[in-house]
Each structure stands twice: as structure tokens, then as C-alpha cells.
Short mmCIF file of C-alpha atoms and ligand atoms in Angstrom, two decimals:
data_model
loop_
_atom_site.label_atom_id
_atom_site.label_comp_id
_atom_site.label_asym_id
_atom_site.label_seq_id
_atom_site.Cartn_x
_atom_site.Cartn_y
_atom_site.Cartn_z
CA MET A 1140 155.15 11.49 -61.36
CA LYS A 1141 158.68 11.69 -62.75
CA LEU A 1142 161.61 10.55 -60.66
CA ILE A 1143 164.11 13.18 -59.59
CA PHE A 1144 166.70 11.61 -61.92
CA GLU A 1145 164.33 12.02 -64.84
CA LYS A 1146 163.94 15.72 -64.06
CA SER A 1147 167.70 16.21 -63.93
CA VAL A 1148 169.33 18.58 -66.47
CA PRO A 1149 173.15 18.38 -66.76
CA GLY A 1150 174.85 21.46 -65.34
CA ARG A 1151 171.82 22.76 -63.44
CA CYS A 1152 172.55 23.26 -59.77
CA CYS A 1153 171.37 24.96 -56.61
CA ALA A 1154 174.25 24.36 -54.19
CA LEU A 1155 176.40 27.32 -53.14
CA LEU A 1156 179.49 26.11 -51.34
CA PRO A 1157 181.26 28.72 -49.20
CA ALA A 1158 184.90 29.48 -50.01
CA CYS A 1159 187.27 27.03 -48.36
CA ASP A 1160 188.71 28.52 -45.14
CA VAL A 1161 191.20 25.76 -44.32
CA PRO A 1162 194.35 24.71 -46.20
CA VAL A 1163 193.50 22.58 -49.22
CA ARG A 1164 194.98 19.08 -49.03
CA PRO A 1165 194.79 16.95 -52.16
CA LEU A 1166 193.11 13.58 -51.69
CA GLU A 1167 195.34 10.57 -52.28
CA SER A 1168 194.45 9.21 -55.69
CA ARG A 1169 193.59 5.77 -54.29
CA PHE A 1170 190.71 7.38 -52.37
CA ALA A 1171 189.45 9.45 -55.30
CA ARG A 1172 186.52 8.11 -57.32
CA LYS A 1173 187.06 7.51 -61.00
CA ASP A 1174 183.68 8.67 -62.28
CA PRO A 1175 181.67 11.63 -61.03
CA PRO A 1176 178.69 10.63 -58.86
CA ARG A 1177 175.43 10.37 -60.79
CA LEU A 1178 173.47 12.90 -58.77
CA PRO A 1179 170.33 14.63 -60.01
CA GLU A 1180 170.98 18.19 -61.17
CA LEU A 1181 168.09 20.56 -60.46
CA SER A 1182 167.40 24.19 -59.69
CA GLU A 1183 166.21 25.00 -56.17
CA VAL A 1184 162.63 25.69 -57.22
CA ASP A 1185 162.36 22.39 -59.10
CA LEU A 1186 163.90 20.55 -56.16
CA SER A 1187 161.48 22.18 -53.74
CA ARG A 1188 158.49 21.36 -55.99
CA HIS A 1189 159.63 17.78 -56.32
CA TYR A 1190 159.64 17.14 -52.59
CA THR A 1191 156.47 19.13 -52.00
CA ALA A 1192 154.73 16.98 -54.63
CA LEU A 1193 156.07 13.81 -52.98
CA ALA A 1194 154.84 15.00 -49.58
CA GLY A 1195 151.38 15.50 -51.09
CA ARG A 1196 151.25 11.85 -52.12
CA VAL A 1197 151.67 10.35 -48.65
CA HIS A 1198 149.38 10.21 -45.64
CA GLY A 1199 150.82 11.17 -42.28
CA VAL A 1200 149.38 11.92 -38.86
CA ASN A 1201 149.39 15.59 -39.85
CA ASP A 1202 147.16 14.82 -42.87
CA GLY A 1203 144.41 12.94 -41.10
CA PHE A 1204 143.19 10.05 -38.96
CA TYR A 1205 145.70 7.19 -38.85
CA PRO A 1206 144.32 4.30 -36.73
CA LEU A 1207 147.05 1.79 -37.68
CA GLY A 1208 146.79 -0.87 -34.98
CA SER A 1209 149.95 -1.90 -33.12
CA CYS A 1210 151.75 1.16 -34.51
CA THR A 1211 150.50 3.97 -32.23
CA MET A 1212 150.39 6.71 -34.85
CA LYS A 1213 149.72 9.46 -32.34
CA TYR A 1214 150.39 13.14 -32.88
CA ASN A 1215 153.81 14.14 -31.58
CA PRO A 1216 154.00 17.67 -30.16
CA ALA A 1217 156.16 20.13 -32.13
CA LEU A 1218 157.79 21.27 -28.87
CA HIS A 1219 159.75 18.03 -28.66
CA GLU A 1220 161.08 18.53 -32.19
CA GLU A 1221 162.28 21.98 -31.18
CA LEU A 1222 164.09 20.60 -28.14
CA ALA A 1223 165.70 17.78 -30.16
CA ALA A 1224 166.92 20.40 -32.65
CA LEU A 1225 168.79 22.46 -30.01
CA PRO A 1226 172.42 22.74 -31.19
CA GLY A 1227 173.72 21.29 -27.91
CA PHE A 1228 171.85 18.06 -28.72
CA ALA A 1229 171.75 17.99 -32.51
CA GLY A 1230 175.31 19.22 -33.07
CA VAL A 1231 177.35 16.98 -30.77
CA HIS A 1232 179.81 14.43 -32.12
CA PRO A 1233 179.70 10.90 -30.71
CA LEU A 1234 183.47 10.90 -30.22
CA GLN A 1235 183.54 14.14 -28.21
CA PRO A 1236 185.28 13.87 -24.80
CA GLN A 1237 182.81 13.03 -22.05
CA HIS A 1238 183.43 16.21 -20.07
CA THR A 1239 182.17 18.28 -23.06
CA VAL A 1240 178.82 16.41 -23.31
CA GLN A 1241 177.75 16.17 -19.68
CA GLY A 1242 174.28 17.53 -20.54
CA CYS A 1243 173.73 14.78 -23.11
CA LEU A 1244 174.83 12.11 -20.64
CA GLU A 1245 172.43 13.59 -18.12
CA VAL A 1246 169.60 13.27 -20.67
CA LEU A 1247 170.41 9.57 -21.09
CA ALA A 1248 170.64 8.98 -17.33
CA ARG A 1249 167.46 10.91 -16.48
CA ALA A 1250 165.44 9.31 -19.29
CA GLU A 1251 166.66 5.93 -18.06
CA ALA A 1252 165.62 6.62 -14.46
CA LEU A 1253 162.15 7.84 -15.48
CA LEU A 1254 161.49 4.99 -17.93
CA CYS A 1255 162.69 2.48 -15.32
CA GLU A 1256 160.11 3.97 -12.97
CA VAL A 1257 157.43 3.64 -15.67
CA THR A 1258 158.31 -0.01 -16.39
CA GLY A 1259 159.46 -1.23 -12.97
CA MET A 1260 162.92 -2.14 -14.28
CA GLU A 1261 166.36 -1.52 -12.73
CA GLN A 1262 168.45 -0.25 -15.64
CA MET A 1263 167.97 0.52 -19.29
CA THR A 1264 169.93 0.71 -22.54
CA PHE A 1265 169.05 3.05 -25.39
CA GLN A 1266 171.31 1.37 -27.93
CA PRO A 1267 168.80 -0.69 -29.94
CA ALA A 1268 167.53 1.28 -32.94
CA ALA A 1269 164.02 -0.23 -33.16
CA GLY A 1270 161.60 -2.55 -31.42
CA ALA A 1271 162.78 -5.71 -33.15
CA HIS A 1272 166.38 -4.75 -32.37
CA GLY A 1273 165.35 -4.34 -28.71
CA GLU A 1274 163.79 -7.81 -28.76
CA LEU A 1275 167.02 -9.30 -30.10
CA THR A 1276 168.99 -7.46 -27.41
CA GLY A 1277 166.64 -8.57 -24.61
CA LEU A 1278 166.81 -12.18 -25.76
CA LEU A 1279 170.60 -12.03 -25.86
CA LEU A 1280 170.44 -10.86 -22.21
CA ILE A 1281 168.33 -13.92 -21.36
CA LYS A 1282 170.77 -16.15 -23.22
CA ALA A 1283 173.78 -14.62 -21.43
CA TYR A 1284 172.04 -15.05 -18.06
CA HIS A 1285 171.42 -18.78 -18.50
CA ARG A 1286 174.90 -19.31 -19.90
CA ASP A 1287 176.44 -17.42 -16.96
CA ARG A 1288 174.69 -19.83 -14.60
CA GLY A 1289 176.11 -22.75 -16.55
CA ASP A 1290 172.65 -23.80 -17.79
CA ALA A 1291 173.12 -24.53 -21.48
CA ALA A 1292 169.98 -26.66 -21.79
CA ARG A 1293 167.61 -23.68 -21.99
CA THR A 1294 167.24 -23.33 -25.74
CA LYS A 1295 163.54 -22.59 -26.19
CA ILE A 1296 161.48 -19.41 -26.18
CA ILE A 1297 157.71 -19.71 -25.80
CA VAL A 1298 155.63 -17.34 -27.94
CA PRO A 1299 151.79 -17.24 -28.04
CA ASP A 1300 150.16 -17.41 -31.48
CA SER A 1301 148.82 -13.86 -31.07
CA ALA A 1302 152.37 -12.44 -30.90
CA HIS A 1303 153.71 -9.70 -33.13
CA GLY A 1304 155.65 -11.31 -35.99
CA THR A 1305 158.91 -9.82 -34.79
CA ASN A 1306 158.81 -11.95 -31.59
CA PRO A 1307 159.41 -15.38 -33.14
CA ALA A 1308 161.78 -13.81 -35.68
CA SER A 1309 163.92 -12.20 -32.95
CA ALA A 1310 163.95 -15.39 -30.86
CA SER A 1311 165.12 -17.32 -33.87
CA MET A 1312 167.80 -14.72 -34.69
CA ALA A 1313 169.06 -14.92 -31.10
CA GLY A 1314 169.60 -18.65 -31.65
CA PHE A 1315 166.57 -19.98 -29.77
CA GLU A 1316 164.04 -22.52 -30.88
CA VAL A 1317 160.52 -21.01 -30.95
CA VAL A 1318 157.69 -22.88 -29.24
CA ASN A 1319 154.30 -21.55 -30.35
CA ILE A 1320 151.37 -21.93 -27.96
CA PRO A 1321 147.74 -21.43 -29.01
CA SER A 1322 145.59 -18.78 -27.34
CA ALA A 1323 142.58 -19.71 -25.22
CA PRO A 1324 139.12 -19.02 -26.74
CA ASP A 1325 139.01 -15.65 -24.92
CA GLY A 1326 142.13 -14.53 -26.85
CA CYS A 1327 144.46 -14.65 -23.83
CA VAL A 1328 147.21 -17.12 -22.88
CA ASP A 1329 145.99 -20.68 -22.44
CA LEU A 1330 147.39 -21.58 -19.00
CA GLU A 1331 147.21 -25.31 -19.64
CA ALA A 1332 149.05 -24.96 -22.94
CA LEU A 1333 151.69 -22.86 -21.17
CA ARG A 1334 152.09 -25.40 -18.33
CA ALA A 1335 152.51 -28.14 -20.92
CA ALA A 1336 155.12 -26.13 -22.84
CA VAL A 1337 157.49 -25.12 -20.00
CA GLY A 1338 160.32 -27.34 -18.82
CA PRO A 1339 164.07 -27.55 -18.19
CA ASP A 1340 164.65 -26.43 -21.81
CA THR A 1341 162.64 -23.20 -21.38
CA ALA A 1342 164.81 -20.09 -21.66
CA GLY A 1343 161.84 -17.76 -21.44
CA LEU A 1344 158.45 -16.50 -22.56
CA MET A 1345 157.81 -13.50 -24.82
CA LEU A 1346 154.53 -11.75 -24.20
CA THR A 1347 152.69 -8.58 -25.18
CA ASN A 1348 150.24 -7.40 -22.53
CA PRO A 1349 147.83 -5.97 -23.56
CA ASN A 1350 148.17 -8.46 -26.39
CA THR A 1351 147.65 -7.84 -30.10
CA LEU A 1352 143.92 -8.34 -29.68
CA GLY A 1353 143.96 -5.34 -27.35
CA LEU A 1354 143.23 -7.51 -24.30
CA PHE A 1355 144.89 -7.24 -20.91
CA ASP A 1356 145.61 -10.76 -19.68
CA ARG A 1357 144.04 -11.11 -16.22
CA ASN A 1358 146.16 -14.17 -15.51
CA ILE A 1359 149.40 -12.30 -16.00
CA LEU A 1360 150.79 -12.98 -12.50
CA GLN A 1361 150.04 -16.70 -12.88
CA ILE A 1362 151.63 -16.73 -16.34
CA THR A 1363 154.91 -15.17 -15.24
CA ARG A 1364 154.99 -17.42 -12.14
CA ILE A 1365 154.59 -20.58 -14.25
CA VAL A 1366 157.60 -19.53 -16.35
CA HIS A 1367 159.70 -18.53 -13.33
CA GLU A 1368 158.94 -21.78 -11.51
CA ALA A 1369 160.16 -23.67 -14.58
CA GLY A 1370 163.44 -21.69 -14.42
CA GLY A 1371 162.68 -19.43 -17.39
CA LEU A 1372 162.58 -15.64 -17.63
CA ASN A 1373 159.78 -13.37 -18.84
CA TYR A 1374 160.20 -10.94 -21.75
CA TYR A 1375 157.69 -8.10 -22.11
CA ASP A 1376 157.12 -6.71 -25.59
CA GLY A 1377 156.31 -3.13 -24.60
CA ALA A 1378 156.36 -1.71 -28.11
CA ASN A 1379 152.92 -0.27 -27.43
CA LEU A 1380 153.00 0.95 -23.87
CA ASN A 1381 150.14 3.28 -24.66
CA ALA A 1382 147.50 1.53 -22.57
CA VAL A 1383 149.59 0.92 -19.47
CA MET A 1384 152.13 3.71 -19.03
CA GLY A 1385 151.52 5.31 -15.67
CA VAL A 1386 148.89 2.66 -14.89
CA ALA A 1387 150.56 -0.78 -14.64
CA ARG A 1388 154.23 -1.81 -14.68
CA PRO A 1389 155.70 -4.85 -16.44
CA GLY A 1390 158.13 -5.24 -13.52
CA ASP A 1391 155.18 -5.65 -11.13
CA MET A 1392 153.60 -8.19 -13.51
CA GLY A 1393 156.65 -10.45 -13.11
CA PHE A 1394 158.67 -9.53 -16.19
CA ASP A 1395 162.47 -9.59 -16.15
CA VAL A 1396 163.14 -7.60 -19.29
CA VAL A 1397 161.11 -5.20 -21.45
CA HIS A 1398 161.60 -3.26 -24.62
CA LEU A 1399 159.83 0.00 -25.34
CA ASN A 1400 159.35 1.60 -28.73
CA LEU A 1401 160.14 5.20 -27.86
CA HIS A 1402 159.15 5.99 -31.46
CA LYS A 1403 155.64 4.71 -30.85
CA THR A 1404 154.67 5.69 -27.34
CA PHE A 1405 157.14 8.43 -26.41
CA SER A 1406 156.84 11.13 -29.02
CA THR A 1407 159.07 10.39 -31.99
CA PRO A 1408 157.35 10.59 -35.38
CA HIS A 1409 157.64 7.25 -37.18
CA GLY A 1410 156.28 5.36 -40.11
CA GLY A 1411 158.87 6.65 -42.53
CA GLY A 1412 161.47 4.12 -41.48
CA GLY A 1413 163.36 5.72 -38.62
CA PRO A 1414 165.29 6.69 -36.67
CA GLY A 1415 163.75 4.87 -33.73
CA SER A 1416 164.66 3.55 -30.33
CA GLY A 1417 163.89 0.11 -28.93
CA ALA A 1418 165.04 0.90 -25.39
CA VAL A 1419 165.55 -2.24 -23.29
CA GLY A 1420 164.93 -2.21 -19.54
CA ALA A 1421 166.32 -5.01 -17.40
CA GLY A 1422 165.38 -6.18 -13.92
CA ALA A 1423 167.95 -7.04 -11.26
CA LEU A 1424 168.81 -10.46 -12.77
CA LEU A 1425 169.58 -9.13 -16.25
CA ALA A 1426 170.93 -5.60 -15.59
CA PRO A 1427 174.58 -6.82 -15.26
CA PHE A 1428 174.40 -8.09 -18.85
CA LEU A 1429 173.16 -4.87 -20.52
CA PRO A 1430 175.02 -3.53 -23.57
CA ALA A 1431 177.90 -1.10 -23.13
CA PRO A 1432 178.37 1.81 -22.83
CA ARG A 1433 175.73 3.11 -20.39
CA ALA A 1434 175.61 6.66 -19.08
CA ALA A 1435 175.69 6.71 -15.26
CA ALA A 1436 176.25 9.24 -12.48
CA ALA A 1437 179.93 9.39 -11.47
CA GLY A 1438 182.00 11.81 -9.41
CA GLY A 1439 179.37 14.56 -9.28
CA GLY A 1440 178.81 14.33 -13.05
CA TYR A 1441 178.14 11.58 -15.58
CA ALA A 1442 180.35 9.05 -17.33
CA PHE A 1443 180.00 6.06 -19.60
CA GLU A 1444 180.39 2.68 -17.92
CA THR A 1445 180.40 -0.96 -18.95
CA PRO A 1446 178.05 -3.29 -17.01
CA PRO A 1447 180.04 -6.09 -15.32
CA LYS A 1448 178.85 -8.96 -17.57
CA SER A 1449 177.88 -6.88 -20.61
CA ILE A 1450 176.84 -8.71 -23.79
CA GLY A 1451 178.83 -6.04 -25.64
CA THR A 1452 177.64 -3.40 -28.07
CA VAL A 1453 174.54 -3.83 -30.25
CA LYS A 1454 174.79 -0.56 -32.17
CA ALA A 1455 177.45 2.05 -32.82
CA PHE A 1456 177.83 4.56 -29.97
CA TYR A 1457 174.74 5.23 -27.81
CA GLY A 1458 171.70 4.56 -30.01
CA ASN A 1459 169.55 7.23 -31.65
CA PHE A 1460 170.15 9.91 -29.05
CA LEU A 1461 167.67 12.52 -30.30
CA VAL A 1462 164.82 10.01 -29.92
CA VAL A 1463 165.75 9.81 -26.23
CA VAL A 1464 165.71 13.63 -26.00
CA ARG A 1465 162.14 13.64 -27.33
CA ALA A 1466 161.09 10.87 -24.91
CA LEU A 1467 162.50 12.78 -21.94
CA ALA A 1468 160.80 15.98 -23.12
CA TYR A 1469 157.50 14.08 -23.45
CA ILE A 1470 157.69 12.57 -19.96
CA LEU A 1471 158.72 15.87 -18.32
CA THR A 1472 156.00 17.78 -20.21
CA LEU A 1473 153.22 15.38 -19.23
CA GLY A 1474 154.46 14.45 -15.77
CA GLY A 1475 153.38 11.25 -14.03
CA ASP A 1476 149.68 12.19 -13.96
CA GLY A 1477 149.81 13.23 -17.60
CA LEU A 1478 151.23 9.86 -18.63
CA SER A 1479 148.43 8.01 -16.81
CA GLU A 1480 145.88 10.33 -18.37
CA ALA A 1481 147.29 9.71 -21.86
CA SER A 1482 146.93 5.95 -21.29
CA GLU A 1483 143.39 6.33 -19.97
CA ASN A 1484 142.39 8.45 -22.96
CA ALA A 1485 143.97 5.97 -25.39
CA VAL A 1486 141.84 3.21 -23.83
CA LEU A 1487 138.73 5.40 -23.77
CA ASN A 1488 139.14 6.38 -27.45
CA ALA A 1489 139.62 2.76 -28.52
CA ASN A 1490 136.53 1.61 -26.65
CA TYR A 1491 134.49 4.54 -27.99
CA LEU A 1492 135.39 3.82 -31.62
CA LYS A 1493 134.85 0.09 -31.05
CA ALA A 1494 131.33 0.76 -29.77
CA LEU A 1495 130.50 3.05 -32.71
CA LEU A 1496 131.66 0.43 -35.24
CA ALA A 1497 130.30 -2.66 -33.45
CA PRO A 1498 126.86 -2.77 -35.18
CA TYR A 1499 128.62 -3.09 -38.57
CA ALA A 1500 132.02 -4.52 -37.71
CA PRO A 1501 131.78 -7.08 -34.90
CA PRO A 1502 134.72 -7.06 -32.45
CA ALA A 1503 136.83 -10.23 -32.53
CA CYS A 1504 136.65 -10.49 -28.73
CA ALA A 1505 134.05 -9.62 -26.15
CA GLY A 1506 134.64 -7.17 -23.34
CA VAL A 1507 136.59 -4.00 -22.78
CA CYS A 1508 139.65 -3.45 -24.95
CA MET A 1509 142.81 -1.57 -24.08
CA HIS A 1510 144.48 0.87 -26.54
CA GLU A 1511 143.40 -1.05 -29.64
CA PHE A 1512 140.79 -3.51 -30.84
CA VAL A 1513 140.30 -6.01 -33.63
CA VAL A 1514 137.12 -6.48 -35.68
CA THR A 1515 136.36 -9.42 -37.96
CA LEU A 1516 134.68 -8.93 -41.34
CA GLU A 1517 134.30 -12.68 -41.90
CA ARG A 1518 130.51 -12.48 -42.14
CA LEU A 1519 130.62 -9.49 -44.47
CA LYS A 1520 132.93 -11.42 -46.78
CA LYS A 1521 130.65 -14.47 -46.78
CA GLU A 1522 127.53 -12.42 -47.48
CA THR A 1523 128.85 -9.83 -49.96
CA GLY A 1524 132.30 -10.94 -51.13
CA VAL A 1525 133.73 -7.69 -49.76
CA THR A 1526 136.99 -8.36 -47.90
CA ALA A 1527 138.81 -6.55 -45.12
CA LEU A 1528 141.27 -5.43 -47.82
CA ASP A 1529 138.44 -3.84 -49.87
CA VAL A 1530 137.18 -1.96 -46.81
CA ALA A 1531 140.70 -0.77 -45.95
CA LYS A 1532 141.19 0.48 -49.52
CA ALA A 1533 137.86 2.32 -49.44
CA MET A 1534 138.97 4.13 -46.29
CA LEU A 1535 141.80 5.68 -48.29
CA ASP A 1536 139.23 7.47 -50.45
CA CYS A 1537 137.80 9.02 -47.27
CA GLY A 1538 141.17 10.42 -46.25
CA ILE A 1539 141.69 7.85 -43.49
CA HIS A 1540 144.79 5.71 -43.23
CA PRO A 1541 143.60 2.10 -43.12
CA PRO A 1542 143.89 0.08 -39.93
CA THR A 1543 146.30 -2.85 -39.73
CA MET A 1544 144.94 -5.67 -41.89
CA TYR A 1545 144.92 -9.45 -41.45
CA PHE A 1546 146.67 -9.25 -38.10
CA PRO A 1547 146.71 -10.93 -35.65
CA LEU A 1548 146.73 -14.05 -37.77
CA ILE A 1549 144.29 -15.86 -35.47
CA VAL A 1550 141.36 -13.59 -36.54
CA HIS A 1551 139.82 -14.01 -40.02
CA GLU A 1552 139.31 -10.85 -42.13
CA ALA A 1553 140.82 -8.84 -39.30
CA LEU A 1554 141.05 -5.06 -39.10
CA MET A 1555 142.94 -3.72 -36.12
CA PHE A 1556 142.19 -0.15 -35.02
CA GLU A 1557 144.29 1.98 -32.69
CA PRO A 1558 142.89 5.51 -32.61
CA THR A 1559 145.37 6.77 -29.92
CA GLU A 1560 144.72 9.37 -27.24
CA THR A 1561 145.50 12.40 -29.39
CA GLU A 1562 142.27 12.15 -31.46
CA SER A 1563 139.27 14.26 -30.51
CA LYS A 1564 135.71 12.98 -30.13
CA GLU A 1565 134.82 14.94 -33.28
CA THR A 1566 137.45 13.07 -35.30
CA LEU A 1567 136.33 9.70 -33.92
CA ASP A 1568 132.67 10.47 -34.70
CA TRP A 1569 133.58 11.58 -38.21
CA ALA A 1570 135.78 8.54 -38.83
CA ALA A 1571 133.12 6.15 -37.50
CA ALA A 1572 130.56 7.71 -39.84
CA GLN A 1573 132.90 7.25 -42.80
CA ILE A 1574 133.71 3.63 -41.93
CA THR A 1575 130.14 2.58 -41.19
CA GLY A 1576 129.17 4.28 -44.48
CA ILE A 1577 131.66 2.04 -46.30
CA LEU A 1578 130.32 -1.06 -44.53
CA ARG A 1579 126.72 -0.16 -45.46
CA ARG A 1580 127.82 0.39 -49.07
CA ALA A 1581 129.41 -3.09 -49.00
CA ALA A 1582 125.95 -4.63 -48.76
CA GLU A 1583 124.36 -2.41 -51.42
CA ASP A 1584 127.14 -2.09 -53.98
CA PRO A 1585 129.95 -4.56 -53.31
CA GLN A 1586 131.45 -3.96 -56.76
CA SER A 1587 132.27 -0.34 -55.92
CA LEU A 1588 134.41 -1.51 -53.01
CA HIS A 1589 136.40 -3.94 -55.13
CA ALA A 1590 137.33 -0.90 -57.26
CA ALA A 1591 138.56 1.25 -54.34
CA PRO A 1592 140.66 3.32 -53.93
CA CYS A 1593 139.82 5.76 -56.72
CA THR A 1594 141.48 8.94 -55.44
CA THR A 1595 145.00 7.82 -54.54
CA PRO A 1596 148.02 8.02 -56.90
CA VAL A 1597 148.48 4.25 -56.62
CA GLY A 1598 145.47 1.95 -56.39
CA ARG A 1599 146.23 -1.65 -55.58
CA PRO A 1600 149.91 -2.43 -55.87
CA ASP A 1601 150.99 -6.02 -56.45
CA GLU A 1602 152.02 -6.63 -52.85
CA VAL A 1603 153.64 -10.00 -53.53
CA ALA A 1604 155.82 -8.55 -56.27
CA ALA A 1605 156.61 -5.53 -54.07
CA ALA A 1606 157.84 -7.87 -51.32
CA ARG A 1607 159.56 -10.47 -53.49
CA ALA A 1608 160.99 -8.39 -56.31
CA PRO A 1609 161.31 -4.84 -54.97
CA LYS A 1610 162.89 -2.23 -57.23
CA LEU A 1611 165.13 -0.36 -54.83
CA ARG A 1612 167.61 1.09 -57.29
CA TYR A 1613 167.25 3.42 -60.25
CA ARG A 1614 168.43 1.77 -63.44
CA PHE A 1615 170.44 4.45 -65.27
CA ASP A 1616 170.90 2.16 -68.25
CA THR A 1617 167.18 2.46 -69.02
CA LEU A 1618 167.42 6.25 -69.37
C1 PLP B 1371 155.86 -2.30 -33.63
C2 PLP B 1371 155.98 -3.50 -32.81
C3 PLP B 1371 157.19 -4.21 -32.76
C4 PLP B 1371 158.39 -3.90 -33.63
O1 PLP B 1371 158.90 -2.61 -33.53
P1 PLP B 1371 159.84 -2.01 -34.69
O2 PLP B 1371 160.33 -0.72 -34.16
O3 PLP B 1371 158.96 -1.86 -35.90
O4 PLP B 1371 160.94 -2.99 -34.94
C5 PLP B 1371 157.25 -5.29 -31.90
N1 PLP B 1371 156.19 -5.68 -31.16
C6 PLP B 1371 155.00 -5.03 -31.21
C7 PLP B 1371 153.85 -5.51 -30.36
C8 PLP B 1371 154.85 -3.92 -32.04
O5 PLP B 1371 153.68 -3.30 -32.11
#
């Protein structure tokens, strides 16, 4: 497919600018550009066809099943898009006087109160733009807390080896040293390894529960107590709250700070790179350190305030506000019972798909999973040479987005499935039939799987080159 710049014809255009209705002021020459911008020039129909063709080359939740583990690619109701598009939300300016945007401040305050109830936290900030950004913010809260107490020795963050890759990266960015602890054979936190790791240098622990294997750690109260008794704080990676919202609260599990990916669990479409929201909730110890500004009730209305010991600002203005509008709409639409039911269905769907696949794709861990599960194709690879990558590529030919591959790192030939609660039994049955069909074919005709995918515009990109030498810019000189 040609790039839009290659379709460009000089002089062709489809923009109709209205006549200027304000006095024309010439731009000072120092601000004026010297060369015209190199923009593609196309007619409207060619422009429309270009983007329609591009849309046909991607796979989204609206195209088909998308069980990408740890990403919660659920269907997001169109109603929430409509609400986020209301002019009173979509058309406000971040520098408008506060008395003209009271409704928007109320959205922030109400969403905060409801999400604090869901997580068991005291206060929340919506500034961070994504999950990893929320992690960085939460860790900076922990850092500020220890520093405020005059305890500069707490320089280490403990992270289990099953953690999402962003956890150690965020801890390192926040200036901490990362201490990795191995998981126990059952895939959960090894209590002895944790006891051996904590000490007077422990700033905190970062944990995902349910973890990336889809397991709820039964020892969670013991884990958070061990860290607290050592003087550390507990960070909850709540990027995927899909198994526990309305069922269990990180605050009740002993966590001091939590981030949520509103763009995963709370109804903002994602996968295309944003905008997102890594909302951070803080318990009583950390709330005074939250970023500024925060919307809060004041004098019968709402106003922005700065928490007493605020770490400052982590993003311009108030975060991605329209993501918060969608989250509030989602919570109010479902209600408390609806949230619990969504979690229960997410867990039910994951266990159902796991059971259907189990005869061909053994689960990495025994027992009931939460919202996602991991299978290992280690034996398949040994017996047939077919890898988890081959199987994932073959799924593309069936119209299924592949699951997350080779993650968590502690499972060999891992595929991580997260069907989400919005899939019907019919879809799960169909998908299981497709996937087990691929796994049967692996034994009979392994070669055909090495050749997959056959129906997609791009087959097997060179992923190392794509990561190390990405081409992010169009080279006009090659035209
Ligand atoms: C997705 C995810 C993150 C990171 O969220 P981003 O918005 O992609 O930065 C962190 N932790 C877990 C467990 C996740 O699934």
C-alpha cells in the first residue's frame, strides 16, 4: 500500500477554510516558517479511501476476538464515547476559569470518590497518562513519604520475577534499586524469599494481584504485613482490575498506593497508543503527597487544590480528562452490582476458555485462574518444532488477535489469554475450536505453521530490526 505522501499531487486539496471573521494581524517574520510545510495534497475521496484502507489492515476489538493477556481488550460501549463527545466536556479549554467548568470538576471529584471506593484508597489523581506513568507517580509518592520522615536509607523496591516489565523500569526511573525475588513453584510470591529480601533499606514492594499468571495470591495479607513490618510500603499494580473490581479491594489487602489503567478496565478504547489514564489512588499515608492540582469540593462547588506535601505536577493540567468521563460513565452505567458482575464474568470466561484449550495447551499453573491464564507450549515445541510464535501467527489467519506471547518470562513458550467479560459463549466456543484446530495441525503438518500467517498484509516482520532501527519518519529525499 502506498503512503499518503506517495499519493500526494501538488495543488490538490480538500480543505475549505471559512472566511476570516476577525481582524487579520500579520505574523512577526521571526515566527513565520521559511518553507511551506510538506503536507500530503489529496482530494477528499482519496483521503477517505486511504484511511478506510488503513483501517481494513488492522485488527481491533470491533473486528474480532482479541484475547491479548494483560491488556484487557474488552468492548467499550458506544454510549461512553457519546458522553465524552458532549461539547461541555470535549470543548472546554484547560485554562478556563474554574467557575465556568464546575461540571468538569464534578466529574473528576465524583470519579475519584467512586474509584476510591472500588480500590479502598483515600484520594486519587488522574494526572498520569498511562499505567507506567502511574507507577512512576506512585513510586515518587513512596519516595517522598520516606524522605519526609527523614528516612533516606530506603532505596530499594522489591519486585517479583512475574512482574509486568514496566514495574522494574518505573522503580529504576524513580531512582530506586530493584530487588528481584523469585516466585514460589505455585507461581505466587515466595514468602521466605520476601522475608529474606526486606530490611531497613526497603522502600516498598510492587505487586500485581492477581499476578501475571492470572493467580490470586492467597498469602496477600501476610505479604503486605511482612513489608509493613520492615517499614516499607506496598504498591498495587492495578492495571488490570478486571478480576477484582467490585469483589476485592487493594486497600483491604494492605496496599498503600494503587494505579489503575482506566484505558484497560474502565471503558476507554486502547491499543492504538492513547490517550490513556494511569489514575493513582493513595491511602492515608500517601494522600498528602499526591500531585497537584486535584479537584475537590469547596464552598458549595468545586475547586482545584494542592495537597499539603504534593510531589508537584506529573503532567500538564489535569490528565486525559475525557478518559475520566468515560470511566465515570462506565461505573454509573453498571452500578456497584454491575461492576462485580463484570469481574465475575471475566473470571468465568477465562476459566471456560482455559478448560476448552487445556487438552491441547496445558495451563502453566494448576487451579482456578482469575481474568487471564497462561499456557505453555514447551512440549509441543519439543515434539513438533512448532513454537508459541508459530501458533500465535496462525491465529491471525483465523481472524483472531494473538494472545500475549513469551510473557511472563518465567514460563517457557508462554501464551497468555485474556478473553474479557464482553465475549459471548458462542465466540469463546468458536475461538477454542479455531485454536485447538491449529494445535492439532501442529502435530500433523508443522511446516504449514512455520509459514503462517498467509492472509495478513504483513507476515513476519523482523521484530529486532523494528525495535532497534525503527523507521519513524518519511524520507522525502528518497522520493
Ligand atoms: C498494561 C500494564 C501496565 C502498563 O500500562 P501502560 O498504560 O501500557 O503504561 C502495567 N502493569 C500491568 C500489569 C499491565 O498489564
